[in-house]
Every structure is written in C-alpha cells, then in structure tokens.
CSV table of C-alpha atoms in Angstrom, one decimal:
chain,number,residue,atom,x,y,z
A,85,UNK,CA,-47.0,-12.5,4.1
A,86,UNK,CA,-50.0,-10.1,3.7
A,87,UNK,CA,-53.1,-9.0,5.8
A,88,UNK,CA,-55.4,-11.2,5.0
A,89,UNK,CA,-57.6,-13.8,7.2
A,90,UNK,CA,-58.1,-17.7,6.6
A,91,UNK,CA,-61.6,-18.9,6.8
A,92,UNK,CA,-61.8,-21.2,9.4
A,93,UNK,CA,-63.9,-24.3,7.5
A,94,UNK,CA,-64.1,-28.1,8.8
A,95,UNK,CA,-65.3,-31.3,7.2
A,96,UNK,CA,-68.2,-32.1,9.9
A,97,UNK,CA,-67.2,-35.1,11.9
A,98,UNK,CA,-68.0,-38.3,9.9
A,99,UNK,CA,-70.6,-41.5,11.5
A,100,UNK,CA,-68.7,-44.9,12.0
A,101,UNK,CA,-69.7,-47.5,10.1
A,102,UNK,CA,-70.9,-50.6,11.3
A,103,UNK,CA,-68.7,-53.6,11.3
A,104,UNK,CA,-70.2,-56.5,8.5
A,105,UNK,CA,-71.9,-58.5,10.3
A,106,UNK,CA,-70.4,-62.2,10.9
A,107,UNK,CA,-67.2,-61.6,9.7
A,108,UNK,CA,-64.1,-62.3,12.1
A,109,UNK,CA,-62.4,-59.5,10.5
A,110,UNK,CA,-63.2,-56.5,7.9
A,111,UNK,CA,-60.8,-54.7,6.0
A,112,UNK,CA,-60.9,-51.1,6.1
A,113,UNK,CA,-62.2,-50.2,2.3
A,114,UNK,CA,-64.6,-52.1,3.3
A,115,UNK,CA,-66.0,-50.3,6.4
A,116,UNK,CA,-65.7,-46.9,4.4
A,117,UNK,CA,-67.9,-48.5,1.1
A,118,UNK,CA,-70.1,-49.5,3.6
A,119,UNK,CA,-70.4,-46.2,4.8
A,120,UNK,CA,-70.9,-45.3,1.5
A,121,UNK,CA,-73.5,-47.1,0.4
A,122,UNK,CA,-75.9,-45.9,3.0
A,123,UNK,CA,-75.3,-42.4,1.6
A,124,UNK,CA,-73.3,-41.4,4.6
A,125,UNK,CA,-70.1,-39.2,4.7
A,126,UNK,CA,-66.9,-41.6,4.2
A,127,UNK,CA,-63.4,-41.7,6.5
A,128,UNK,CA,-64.8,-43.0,9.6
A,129,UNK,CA,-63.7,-46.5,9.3
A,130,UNK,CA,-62.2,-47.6,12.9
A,131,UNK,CA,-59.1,-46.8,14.3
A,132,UNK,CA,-57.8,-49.8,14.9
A,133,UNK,CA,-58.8,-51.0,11.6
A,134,UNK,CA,-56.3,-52.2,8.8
A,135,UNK,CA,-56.1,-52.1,4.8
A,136,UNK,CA,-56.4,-56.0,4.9
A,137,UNK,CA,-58.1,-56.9,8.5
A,138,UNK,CA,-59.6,-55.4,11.7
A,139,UNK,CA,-61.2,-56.5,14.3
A,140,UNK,CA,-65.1,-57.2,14.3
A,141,UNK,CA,-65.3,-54.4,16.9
A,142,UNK,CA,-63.7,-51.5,15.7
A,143,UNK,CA,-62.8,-48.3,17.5
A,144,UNK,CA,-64.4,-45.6,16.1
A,145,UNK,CA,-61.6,-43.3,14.7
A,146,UNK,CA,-61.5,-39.3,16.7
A,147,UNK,CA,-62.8,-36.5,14.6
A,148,UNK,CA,-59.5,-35.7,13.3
A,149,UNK,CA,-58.8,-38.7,11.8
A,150,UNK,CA,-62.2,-39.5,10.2
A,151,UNK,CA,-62.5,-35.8,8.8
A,152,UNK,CA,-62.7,-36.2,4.6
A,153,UNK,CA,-62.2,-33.8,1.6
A,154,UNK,CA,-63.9,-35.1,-1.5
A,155,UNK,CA,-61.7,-35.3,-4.3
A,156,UNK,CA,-63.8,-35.1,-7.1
A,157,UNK,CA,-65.9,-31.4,-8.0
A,158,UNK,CA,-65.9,-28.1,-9.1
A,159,UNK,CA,-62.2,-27.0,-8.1
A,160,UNK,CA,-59.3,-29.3,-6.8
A,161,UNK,CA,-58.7,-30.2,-2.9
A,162,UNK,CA,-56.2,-28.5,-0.9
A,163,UNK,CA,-57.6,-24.8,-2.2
A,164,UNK,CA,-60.2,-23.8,0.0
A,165,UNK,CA,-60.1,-26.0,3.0
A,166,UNK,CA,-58.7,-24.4,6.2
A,167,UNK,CA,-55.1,-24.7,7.2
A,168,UNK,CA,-54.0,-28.5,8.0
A,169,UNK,CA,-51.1,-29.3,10.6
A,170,UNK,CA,-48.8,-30.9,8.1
A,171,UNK,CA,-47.9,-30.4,4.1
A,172,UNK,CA,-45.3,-31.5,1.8
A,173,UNK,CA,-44.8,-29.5,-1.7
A,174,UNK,CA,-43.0,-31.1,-4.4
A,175,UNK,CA,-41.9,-30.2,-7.9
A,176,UNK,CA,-41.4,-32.8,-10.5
A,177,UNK,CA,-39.4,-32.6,-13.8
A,178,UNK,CA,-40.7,-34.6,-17.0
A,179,UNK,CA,-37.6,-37.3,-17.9
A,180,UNK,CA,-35.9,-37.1,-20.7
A,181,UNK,CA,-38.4,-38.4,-23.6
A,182,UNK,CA,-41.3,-38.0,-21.8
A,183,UNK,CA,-43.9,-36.2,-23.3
A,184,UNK,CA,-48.1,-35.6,-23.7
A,185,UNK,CA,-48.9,-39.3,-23.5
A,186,UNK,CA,-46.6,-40.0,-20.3
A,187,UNK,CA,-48.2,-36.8,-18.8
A,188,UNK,CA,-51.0,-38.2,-19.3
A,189,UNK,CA,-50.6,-41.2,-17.9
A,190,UNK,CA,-48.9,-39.9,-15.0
A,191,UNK,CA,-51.9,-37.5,-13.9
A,192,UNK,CA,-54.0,-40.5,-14.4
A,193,UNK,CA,-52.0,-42.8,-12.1
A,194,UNK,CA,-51.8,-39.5,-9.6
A,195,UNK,CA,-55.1,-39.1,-9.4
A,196,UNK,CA,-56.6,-42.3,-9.1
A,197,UNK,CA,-54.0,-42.3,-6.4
A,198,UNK,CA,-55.1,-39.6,-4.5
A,199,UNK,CA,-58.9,-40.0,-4.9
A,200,UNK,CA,-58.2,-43.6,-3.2
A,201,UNK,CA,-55.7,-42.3,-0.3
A,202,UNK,CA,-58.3,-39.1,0.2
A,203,UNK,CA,-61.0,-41.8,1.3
A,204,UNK,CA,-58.7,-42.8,3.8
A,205,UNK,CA,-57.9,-46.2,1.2
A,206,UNK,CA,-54.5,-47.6,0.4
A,207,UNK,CA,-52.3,-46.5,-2.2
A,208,UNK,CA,-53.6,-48.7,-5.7
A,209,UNK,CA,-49.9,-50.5,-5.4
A,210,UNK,CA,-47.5,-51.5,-3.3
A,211,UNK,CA,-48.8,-49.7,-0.3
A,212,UNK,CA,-46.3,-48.8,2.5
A,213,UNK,CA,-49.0,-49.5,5.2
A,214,UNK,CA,-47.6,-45.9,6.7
A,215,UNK,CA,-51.2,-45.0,7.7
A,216,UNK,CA,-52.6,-48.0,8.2
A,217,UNK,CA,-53.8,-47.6,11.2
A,218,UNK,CA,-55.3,-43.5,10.5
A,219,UNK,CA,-58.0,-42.2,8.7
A,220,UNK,CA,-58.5,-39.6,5.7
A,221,UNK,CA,-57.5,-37.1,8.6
A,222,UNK,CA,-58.4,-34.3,5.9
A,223,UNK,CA,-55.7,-35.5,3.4
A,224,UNK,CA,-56.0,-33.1,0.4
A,225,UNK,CA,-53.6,-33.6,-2.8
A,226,UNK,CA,-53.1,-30.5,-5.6
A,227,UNK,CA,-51.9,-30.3,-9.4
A,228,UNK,CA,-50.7,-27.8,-11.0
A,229,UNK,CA,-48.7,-27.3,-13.7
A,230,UNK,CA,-45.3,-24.8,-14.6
A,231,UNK,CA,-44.8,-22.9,-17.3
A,232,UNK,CA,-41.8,-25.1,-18.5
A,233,UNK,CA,-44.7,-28.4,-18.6
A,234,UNK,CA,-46.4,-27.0,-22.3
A,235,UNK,CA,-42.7,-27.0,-24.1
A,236,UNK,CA,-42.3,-30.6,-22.9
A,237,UNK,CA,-45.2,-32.0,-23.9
A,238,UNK,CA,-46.5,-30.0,-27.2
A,239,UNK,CA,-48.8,-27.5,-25.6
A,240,UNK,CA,-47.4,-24.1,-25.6
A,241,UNK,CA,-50.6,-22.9,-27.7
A,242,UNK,CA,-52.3,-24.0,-24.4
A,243,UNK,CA,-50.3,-22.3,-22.0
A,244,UNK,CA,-51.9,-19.3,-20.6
A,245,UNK,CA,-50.9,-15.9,-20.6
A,246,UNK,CA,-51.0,-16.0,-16.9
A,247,UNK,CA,-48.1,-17.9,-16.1
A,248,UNK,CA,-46.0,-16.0,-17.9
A,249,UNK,CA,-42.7,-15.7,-15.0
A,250,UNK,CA,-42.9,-13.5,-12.5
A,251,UNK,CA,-41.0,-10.2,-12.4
A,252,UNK,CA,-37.8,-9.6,-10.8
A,253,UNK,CA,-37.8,-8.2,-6.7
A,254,UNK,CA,-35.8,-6.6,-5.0
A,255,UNK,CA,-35.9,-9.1,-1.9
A,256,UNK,CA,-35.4,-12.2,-4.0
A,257,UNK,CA,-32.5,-14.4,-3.7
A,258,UNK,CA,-33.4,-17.3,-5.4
A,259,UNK,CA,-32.4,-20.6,-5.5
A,260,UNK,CA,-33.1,-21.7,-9.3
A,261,UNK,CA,-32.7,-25.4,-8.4
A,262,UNK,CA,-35.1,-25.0,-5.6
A,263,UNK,CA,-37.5,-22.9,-7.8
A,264,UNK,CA,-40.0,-23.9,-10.7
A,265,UNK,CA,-40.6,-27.4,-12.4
A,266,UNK,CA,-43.1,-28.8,-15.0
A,267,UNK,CA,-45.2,-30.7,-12.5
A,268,UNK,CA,-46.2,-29.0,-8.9
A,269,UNK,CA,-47.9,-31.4,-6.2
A,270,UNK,CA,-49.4,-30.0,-2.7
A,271,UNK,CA,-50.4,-32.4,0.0
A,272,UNK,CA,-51.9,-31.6,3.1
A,273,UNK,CA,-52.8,-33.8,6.2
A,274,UNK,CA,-54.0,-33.2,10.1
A,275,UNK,CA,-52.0,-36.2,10.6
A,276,UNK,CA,-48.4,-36.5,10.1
A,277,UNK,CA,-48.4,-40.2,8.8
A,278,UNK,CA,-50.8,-39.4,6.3
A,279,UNK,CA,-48.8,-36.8,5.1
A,280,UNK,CA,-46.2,-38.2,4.2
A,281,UNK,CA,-47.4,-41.7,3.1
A,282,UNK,CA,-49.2,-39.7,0.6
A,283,UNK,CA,-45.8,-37.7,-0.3
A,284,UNK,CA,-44.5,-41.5,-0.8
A,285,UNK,CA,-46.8,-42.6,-2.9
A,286,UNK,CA,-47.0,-40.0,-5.5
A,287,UNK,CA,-43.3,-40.0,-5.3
A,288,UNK,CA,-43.5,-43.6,-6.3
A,289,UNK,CA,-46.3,-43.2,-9.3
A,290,UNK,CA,-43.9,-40.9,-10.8
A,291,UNK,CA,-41.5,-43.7,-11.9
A,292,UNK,CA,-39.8,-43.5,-14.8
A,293,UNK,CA,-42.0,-40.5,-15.9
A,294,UNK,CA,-40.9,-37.7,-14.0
A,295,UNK,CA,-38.2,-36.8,-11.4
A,296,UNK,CA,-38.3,-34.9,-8.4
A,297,UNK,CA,-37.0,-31.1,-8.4
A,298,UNK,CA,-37.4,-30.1,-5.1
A,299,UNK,CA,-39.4,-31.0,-2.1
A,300,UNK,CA,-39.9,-28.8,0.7
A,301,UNK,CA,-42.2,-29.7,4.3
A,302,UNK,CA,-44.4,-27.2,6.3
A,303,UNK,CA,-46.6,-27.4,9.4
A,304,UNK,CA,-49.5,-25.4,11.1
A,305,UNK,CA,-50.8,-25.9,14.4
A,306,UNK,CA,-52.9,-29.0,15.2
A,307,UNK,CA,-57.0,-29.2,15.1
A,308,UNK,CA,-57.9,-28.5,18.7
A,309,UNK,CA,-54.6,-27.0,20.0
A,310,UNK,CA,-56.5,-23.5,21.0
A,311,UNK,CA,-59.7,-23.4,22.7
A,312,UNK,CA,-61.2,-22.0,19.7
A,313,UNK,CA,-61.0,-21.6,15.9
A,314,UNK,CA,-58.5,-18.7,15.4
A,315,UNK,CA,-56.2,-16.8,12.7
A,316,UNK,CA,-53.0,-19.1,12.8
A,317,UNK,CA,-49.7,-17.7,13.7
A,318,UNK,CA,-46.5,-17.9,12.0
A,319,UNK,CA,-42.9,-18.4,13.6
A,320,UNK,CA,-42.2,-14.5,14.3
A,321,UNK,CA,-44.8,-15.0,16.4
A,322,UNK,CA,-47.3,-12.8,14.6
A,323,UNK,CA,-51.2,-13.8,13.6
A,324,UNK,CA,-51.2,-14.7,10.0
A,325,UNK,CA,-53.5,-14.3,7.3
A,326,UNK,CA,-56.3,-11.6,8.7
A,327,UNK,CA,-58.4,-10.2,6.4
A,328,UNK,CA,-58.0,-13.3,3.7
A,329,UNK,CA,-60.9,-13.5,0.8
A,330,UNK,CA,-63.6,-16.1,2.4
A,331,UNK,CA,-65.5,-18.3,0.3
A,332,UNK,CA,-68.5,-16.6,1.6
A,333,UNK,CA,-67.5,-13.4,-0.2
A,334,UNK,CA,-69.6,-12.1,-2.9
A,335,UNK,CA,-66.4,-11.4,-5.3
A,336,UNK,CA,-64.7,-14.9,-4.0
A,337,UNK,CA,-64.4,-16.8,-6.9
A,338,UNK,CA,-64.0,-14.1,-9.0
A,339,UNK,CA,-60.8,-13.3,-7.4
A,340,UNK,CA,-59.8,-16.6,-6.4
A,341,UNK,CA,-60.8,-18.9,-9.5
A,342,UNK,CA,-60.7,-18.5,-13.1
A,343,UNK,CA,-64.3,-18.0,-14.7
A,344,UNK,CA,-66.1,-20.7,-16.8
A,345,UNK,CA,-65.8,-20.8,-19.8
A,346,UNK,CA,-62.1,-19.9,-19.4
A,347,UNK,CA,-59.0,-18.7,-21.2
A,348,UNK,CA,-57.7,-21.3,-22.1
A,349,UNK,CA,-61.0,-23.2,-21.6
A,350,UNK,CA,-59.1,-26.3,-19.6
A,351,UNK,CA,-58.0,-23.8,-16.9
A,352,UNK,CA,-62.3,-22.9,-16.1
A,353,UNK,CA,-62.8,-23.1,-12.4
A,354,UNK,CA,-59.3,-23.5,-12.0
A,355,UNK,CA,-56.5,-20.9,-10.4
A,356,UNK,CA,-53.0,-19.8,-10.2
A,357,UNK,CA,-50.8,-21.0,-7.4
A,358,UNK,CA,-47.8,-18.9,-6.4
A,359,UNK,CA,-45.6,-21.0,-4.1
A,360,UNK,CA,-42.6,-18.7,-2.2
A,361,UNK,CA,-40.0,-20.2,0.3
A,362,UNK,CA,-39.4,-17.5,2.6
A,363,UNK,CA,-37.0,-17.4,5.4
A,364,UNK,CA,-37.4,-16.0,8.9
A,365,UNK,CA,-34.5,-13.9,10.0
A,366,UNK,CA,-35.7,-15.1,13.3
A,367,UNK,CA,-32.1,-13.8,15.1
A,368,UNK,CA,-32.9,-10.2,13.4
A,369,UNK,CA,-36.8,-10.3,14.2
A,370,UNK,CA,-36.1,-11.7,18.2
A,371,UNK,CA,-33.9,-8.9,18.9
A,372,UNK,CA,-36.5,-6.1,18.5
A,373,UNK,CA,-39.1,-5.1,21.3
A,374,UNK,CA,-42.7,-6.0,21.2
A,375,UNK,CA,-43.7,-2.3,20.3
A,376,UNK,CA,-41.0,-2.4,17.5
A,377,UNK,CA,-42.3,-5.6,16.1
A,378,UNK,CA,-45.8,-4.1,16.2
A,379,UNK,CA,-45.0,-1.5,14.3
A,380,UNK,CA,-43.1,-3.0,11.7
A,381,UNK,CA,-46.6,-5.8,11.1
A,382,UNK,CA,-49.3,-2.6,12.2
A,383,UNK,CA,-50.6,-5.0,14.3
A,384,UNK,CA,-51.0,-5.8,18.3
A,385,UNK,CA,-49.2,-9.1,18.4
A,386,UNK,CA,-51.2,-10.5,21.3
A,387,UNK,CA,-54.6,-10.0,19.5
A,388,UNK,CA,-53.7,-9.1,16.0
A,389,UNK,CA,-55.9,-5.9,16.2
A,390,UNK,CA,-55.0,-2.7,14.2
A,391,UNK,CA,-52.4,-0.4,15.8
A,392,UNK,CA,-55.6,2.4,15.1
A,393,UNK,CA,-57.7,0.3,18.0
A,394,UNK,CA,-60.3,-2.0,18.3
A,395,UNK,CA,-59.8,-6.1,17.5
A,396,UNK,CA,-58.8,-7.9,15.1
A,397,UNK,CA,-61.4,-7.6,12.1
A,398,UNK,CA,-61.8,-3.8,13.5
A,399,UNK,CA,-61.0,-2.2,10.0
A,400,UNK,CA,-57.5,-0.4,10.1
A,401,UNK,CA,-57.6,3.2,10.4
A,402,UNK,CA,-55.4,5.0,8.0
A,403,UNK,CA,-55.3,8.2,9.3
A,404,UNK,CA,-55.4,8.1,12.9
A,405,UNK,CA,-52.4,9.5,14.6
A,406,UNK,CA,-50.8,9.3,17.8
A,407,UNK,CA,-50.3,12.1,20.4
A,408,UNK,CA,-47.0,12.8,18.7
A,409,UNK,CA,-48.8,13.6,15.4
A,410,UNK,CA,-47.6,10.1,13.7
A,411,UNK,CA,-49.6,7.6,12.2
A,412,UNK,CA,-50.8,5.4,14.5
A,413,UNK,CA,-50.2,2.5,11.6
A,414,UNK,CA,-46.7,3.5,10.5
A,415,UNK,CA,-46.7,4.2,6.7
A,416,UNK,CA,-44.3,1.2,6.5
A,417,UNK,CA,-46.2,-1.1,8.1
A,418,UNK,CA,-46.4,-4.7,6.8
A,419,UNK,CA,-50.4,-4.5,6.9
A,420,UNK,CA,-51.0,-1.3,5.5
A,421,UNK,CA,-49.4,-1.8,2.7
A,422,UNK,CA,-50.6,-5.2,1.6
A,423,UNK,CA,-54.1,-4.3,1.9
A,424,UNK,CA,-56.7,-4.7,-1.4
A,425,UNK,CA,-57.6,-0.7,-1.2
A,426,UNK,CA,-54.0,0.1,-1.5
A,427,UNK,CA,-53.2,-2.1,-4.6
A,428,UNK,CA,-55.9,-1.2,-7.1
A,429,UNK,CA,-58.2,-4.4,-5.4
A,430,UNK,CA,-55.7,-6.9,-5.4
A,431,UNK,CA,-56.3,-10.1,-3.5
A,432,UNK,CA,-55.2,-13.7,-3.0
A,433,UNK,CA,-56.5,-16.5,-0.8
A,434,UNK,CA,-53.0,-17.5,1.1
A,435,UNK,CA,-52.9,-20.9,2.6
A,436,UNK,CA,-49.3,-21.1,3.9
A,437,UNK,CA,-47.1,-23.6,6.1
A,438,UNK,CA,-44.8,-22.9,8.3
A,439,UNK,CA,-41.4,-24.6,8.2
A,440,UNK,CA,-37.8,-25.4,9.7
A,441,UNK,CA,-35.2,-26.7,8.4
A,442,UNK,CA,-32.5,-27.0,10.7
A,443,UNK,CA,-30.0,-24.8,12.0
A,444,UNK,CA,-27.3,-23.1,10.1
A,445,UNK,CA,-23.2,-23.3,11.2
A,446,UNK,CA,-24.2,-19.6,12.8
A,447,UNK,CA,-26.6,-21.0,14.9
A,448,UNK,CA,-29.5,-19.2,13.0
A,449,UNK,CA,-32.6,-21.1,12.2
A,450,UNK,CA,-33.0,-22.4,8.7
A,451,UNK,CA,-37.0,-21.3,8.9
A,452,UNK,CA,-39.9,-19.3,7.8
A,453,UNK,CA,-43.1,-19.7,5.3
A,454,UNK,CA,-43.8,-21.3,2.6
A,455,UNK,CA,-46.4,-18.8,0.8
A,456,UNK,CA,-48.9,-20.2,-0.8
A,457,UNK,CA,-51.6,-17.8,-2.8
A,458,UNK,CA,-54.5,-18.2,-4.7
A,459,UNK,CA,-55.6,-16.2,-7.5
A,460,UNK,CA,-57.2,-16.0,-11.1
A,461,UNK,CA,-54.7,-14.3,-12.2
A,462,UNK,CA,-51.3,-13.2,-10.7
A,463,UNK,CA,-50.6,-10.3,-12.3
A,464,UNK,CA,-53.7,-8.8,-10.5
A,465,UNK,CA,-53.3,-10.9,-7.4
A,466,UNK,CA,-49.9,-11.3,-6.1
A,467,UNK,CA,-47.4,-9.4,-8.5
A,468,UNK,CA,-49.1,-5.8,-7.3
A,469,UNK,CA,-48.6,-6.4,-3.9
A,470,UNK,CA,-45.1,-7.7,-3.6
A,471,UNK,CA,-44.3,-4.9,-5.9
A,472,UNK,CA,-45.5,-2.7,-3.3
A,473,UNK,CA,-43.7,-4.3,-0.6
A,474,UNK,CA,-40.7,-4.4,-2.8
A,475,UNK,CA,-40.7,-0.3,-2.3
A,476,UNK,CA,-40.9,-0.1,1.3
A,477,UNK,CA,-41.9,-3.0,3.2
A,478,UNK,CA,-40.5,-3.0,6.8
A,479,UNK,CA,-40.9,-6.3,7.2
A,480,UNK,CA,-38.5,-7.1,4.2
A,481,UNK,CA,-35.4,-6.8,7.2
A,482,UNK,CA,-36.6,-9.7,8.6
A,483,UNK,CA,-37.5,-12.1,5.7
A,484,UNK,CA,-35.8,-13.7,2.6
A,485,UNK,CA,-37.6,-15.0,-0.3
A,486,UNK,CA,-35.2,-17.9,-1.8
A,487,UNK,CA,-37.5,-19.8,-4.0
A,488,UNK,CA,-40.1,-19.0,-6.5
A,489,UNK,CA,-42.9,-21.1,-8.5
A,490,UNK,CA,-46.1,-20.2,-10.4
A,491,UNK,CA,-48.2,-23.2,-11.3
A,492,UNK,CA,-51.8,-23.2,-13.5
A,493,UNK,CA,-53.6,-25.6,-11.0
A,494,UNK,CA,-57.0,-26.8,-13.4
A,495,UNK,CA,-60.5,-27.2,-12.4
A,496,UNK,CA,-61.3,-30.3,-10.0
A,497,UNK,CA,-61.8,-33.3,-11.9
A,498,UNK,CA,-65.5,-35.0,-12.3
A,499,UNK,CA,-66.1,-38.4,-11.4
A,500,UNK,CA,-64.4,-40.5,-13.8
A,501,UNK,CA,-61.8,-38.1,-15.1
A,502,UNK,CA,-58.2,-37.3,-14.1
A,503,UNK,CA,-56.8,-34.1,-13.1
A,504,UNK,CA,-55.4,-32.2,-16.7
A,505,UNK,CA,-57.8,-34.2,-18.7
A,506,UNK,CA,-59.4,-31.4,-20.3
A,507,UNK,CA,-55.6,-30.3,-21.2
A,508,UNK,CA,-53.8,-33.1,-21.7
A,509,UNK,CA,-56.8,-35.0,-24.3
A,510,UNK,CA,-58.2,-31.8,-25.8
C-alpha cells in the first residue's frame, strides 16, 4: 500500500438505442450495433433486453450498467480506468505441449472474447447467459504475461530485462503455488454478474491450452455509494491510494507505460503489472487506538489529510513537529516513506481490490489487498519502495504479503489484432 491517489475517471453515461422498428423482439447485439452505426457510444442496450430476444420496448439500462471501456487502442483496458466494484485475477499455466502456436491461438480466442463481452455482447460460444440481462457495466479484461511464458513458447530472446523476479523481502511469506504463472488475466466489472461471467468464459477459452494456477476475487465500493467521487478506502479502514500518478500528469506515461518504440519493441505503450496478495492482520490493526493507527499510516483516518495539517492533497510536511519536539509525521510512517521524493522519483499507478476470504479456525479474517501497480519498469517503480518499507515500515505489523507476480502486460491491441500479436507473430 503506498500514498498515492486514484484518478477518479468515468465512461460518460451512454444514449439508449432505439428499438428496430417492427420487430416483436430485438436481440441485444442488435440494439448495441445499432447504437453503433449512428456513431454513438455503445452498452446502452435495454435492461430488460436479452442475447437472443427483448421486448420491442426496452428499458433503458442505469448508468452503471450501460458505462463501456473500449477494448481496442493505445494501451489495454483495466489500466487506467478508475477502481470497479468487483475483479477476479487469474493465472494460467501453458499445458504440457503447448507452445507459440497454442499461445497464439489462445490470446486470439481471449481477445476476440473479451472485445465481444466488453460491448456488453455474449461470449463467441456457449454463453452461460450469466449477464444476460446487464450491460458492459465497465467490464475491462487485462493480459499480461510471466516471466516463465518465453521458456514455454521459444521466446526468451523476447523476454525483457524488466521481468527479471523480484528481490527477496523481508515481509514476504509466499505462497509459490499461489504466486507467478505464464499467463496473468485481470477482469474488472461494476456489476458482480459481469464479473464473473467474464471470469467464466475465459476460463472456458482456455481449454485444453492452458490451466488455471490460481485465482483470487477482490471488491471496491460501488459507483454511487458516497455522495461524491472520493479516494477509496481499504479494510483497515484507511483512505487508499492518495497521491497516485493521474493520467493528467505531465510525466504519466512516462512512468506508467513503456515508451514507443520500446525494448523489446512488442512491449511499446505497454507496462509492468506487479500483483501482491496481501493480508490484513485486521485482529492486530483493530486493537490499536485511532491516534495509534494515524500514526502508524501519517494520515487523519477520517479525512486522509497529513498528520502536518491541512486536507488531503495538502502536501505532507516533513519537518513539522509537535509541541513535544517530535515529528508531527512519525519517521515510520506508512506515507512518508512511500513517497516519490523519498525513493529517488519512484512511482506506480496502484489500482488494487480489496478482498476476504473467509475466516480462519482462530477466528481472524482471511483478508486484505490485492496490490495491483503500474509501472514501466519495476525496478524503478515498485522494487525501491518496498525496499524501503522493508527497512522500517510500521505498517508491516499489520500486513502479510503471501503471494507475488510480475507480468509484461503489451500495448492495447488495434482493431483487427489480438493482444501479444506483435510478440507472439514477430
């Protein structure tokens, strides 16, 4: 976790189409090509609206549901957008066998899959009709590839020097079987359903291809839960990602996504996803008091304003001190110590979910994060910082990183093209 802040961005609300005239039903592709042929943002097909037949008068879907993220451009989905209430992050292994040509194949079935199921379509085959009834509800679906994917498949002259593994920690205990894979896919939905019908069917275009390594489920809060856009807030309670990189920022992409032409040239506009499962000791955390639990973040937890005053993007003052003489921000703090001017510049765009998985035989929650960080290169983005949290972090009483991943996510793909192309048919 670091101090960073999520830009806040939206897909505007999309128009409803209009129903085909003189037809007793209309299936939902349908409604959305329509939509699409009049030049008009797609997704807001009607609620009530199936994949084979609706109703001549459709109800308009709510924004939520008809919200869209394109699939096709400069960088993949699921990178930039702003926090979505539910994700699901899987790992796949390549079968036994399987090599570049299945690879290929499989990231061409995934992402004519996704393009269709990100336009709020069904699945190409043997759709489960989960989210039959919901929109695109801003589904997003990632690639990205492990290190262990260009042994498999003949490429290790392609592998970049930027997935090398990452270092050793101190707060690590990782599960290996939970950690790493060749193939890394990230989905994100504001609707539940969506979610996970999209989890489904990528699961099922995996076939005989690839196996799953692990799969893990997250959550955020839901579009329109606060009265306002805000910084989301994790289970200790705490605001979450102030201070993160916005897409505004002159130096964004230069910190967030590797520069074209590139090296190697298949990763251009592409970037480096570092995924982390990391528990809550929630027991631990709930016993302090609120001042104690300010000090160990820096923060105010109400607001998530600097200890040194002001509100929340007040910039942090250092070296203000207390009537006591100590450091208003304690030298420990979570906040001070993650930020850019305290690690040579070092940023990532984090874009994390929140998750729980049960409860233990103790009674403690199975929960916590699942860090997710964007950068061009990880050895100047996130290695730095949790090197310096590794050396005096107190937040690291409170939290246990248990699996590890670092996946080369390429560019977006351009109309026609799959994700990997440039890699996989170079």
């Amino acid at each position: 976790m670091s101090d960073q802040t999520l830009p806040q961005t939206r897909t505007p609300d999309a128009p409803v189409a209009e129903p085909v005239s003189g037809a007793s039903g209309i299936s939902r592709r349908a409604l959305l090509g329509t939509a699409g042929a009049t030049g008009l943002v797609l997704g807001a097909a009607g609620g009530a609206a199936g994949y084979a037949a609706a109703p001549a008068q459709a109800t308009p879907l709510t924004s939520v549901g008809s919200d869209r993220v394109m699939f096709h451009g400069k960088h993949q989905p699921g990178i930039t957008e702003g926090l979505q209430a539910r994700g699901h992050l899987v790992a796949f292994d390549l079968a036994a066998g399987a090599g570049r040509k299945e690879a290929a194949a499989l990231l061409r079935r995934w992402s004519a899959t996704a393009e269709r199921l990100m336009a709020g379509e069904a699945a190409p085959h043997d759709d489960t009709d989960v989210a039959r009834d919901a929109g695109p509800s801003s589904l997003t679906v990632t690639f990205g590839f492990g290190h262990s994917f260009f042994g498999r498949t003949g490429l290790e002259k392609q592998r970049p020097a930027a997935l090398d593994p990452l270092p050793d920690f101190s707060s690590d205990r990782l599960d290996k079987a939970r950690s790493d894979g060749d193939l890394w896919v990230q989905i994100g939905a504001n609707d539940a359903l969506v979610a996970f019908h999209a989890l489904r069917a990528i699961q099922k275009d995996a076939g005989s291809a690839a196996r799953v390594r692990w799969q893990m489920n997250g959550f955020n809060r839901s579009p329109g839960a606060t009265a306002h856009p805000m910084t989301a807030r994790n289970l200790m309670g705490q605001l979450d990602g102030t201070r993160n990189p916005k897409p505004a920022d002159a130096d964004f992409d230069r910190r967030i996504f590797v520069p074209a032409p590139g090296e190697p040239a298949w990763m251009a506009n592409g970037s480096y996803a570092v995924v982390r499962r990391i528990r809550m000791l929630l027991d631990d955390w709930e016993k302090l008091s609120l001042s104690a639990q300010e000090k160990v973040i820096g923060r105010r937890k109400a607001d998530g304003a600097p200890l040194s005053g002001g509100d929340e993007t007040t910039p942090m003052d250092l070296e203000k001190t207390d009537a006591a003489g100590d450091y208003a921000v304690p030298l420990t703090a979570h906040a001070r110590i993650t930020r850019p001017d305290r690690n040579g510049g070092a940023a990532m765009l984090r874009r994390p979910f929140s998750y729980h998985d049960g409860i233990d035989a103790d009674g403690a929650p199975d929960a916590g994060l699942l860090f997710i960080c964007w950068q061009a290169d990880p050895l100047r983005g996130f290695v730095p910082v949790q090197r310096k949290l590794d050396r005096g972090d107190a937040l690291s009483r409170f939290i246990r990183h248990e699996t590890s991943g670092l996946f080369a996510v390429p560019g977006g793909a351009a109309k026609g093209e799959y994700v990997g192309q440039r890699l996989l048919e170079g």
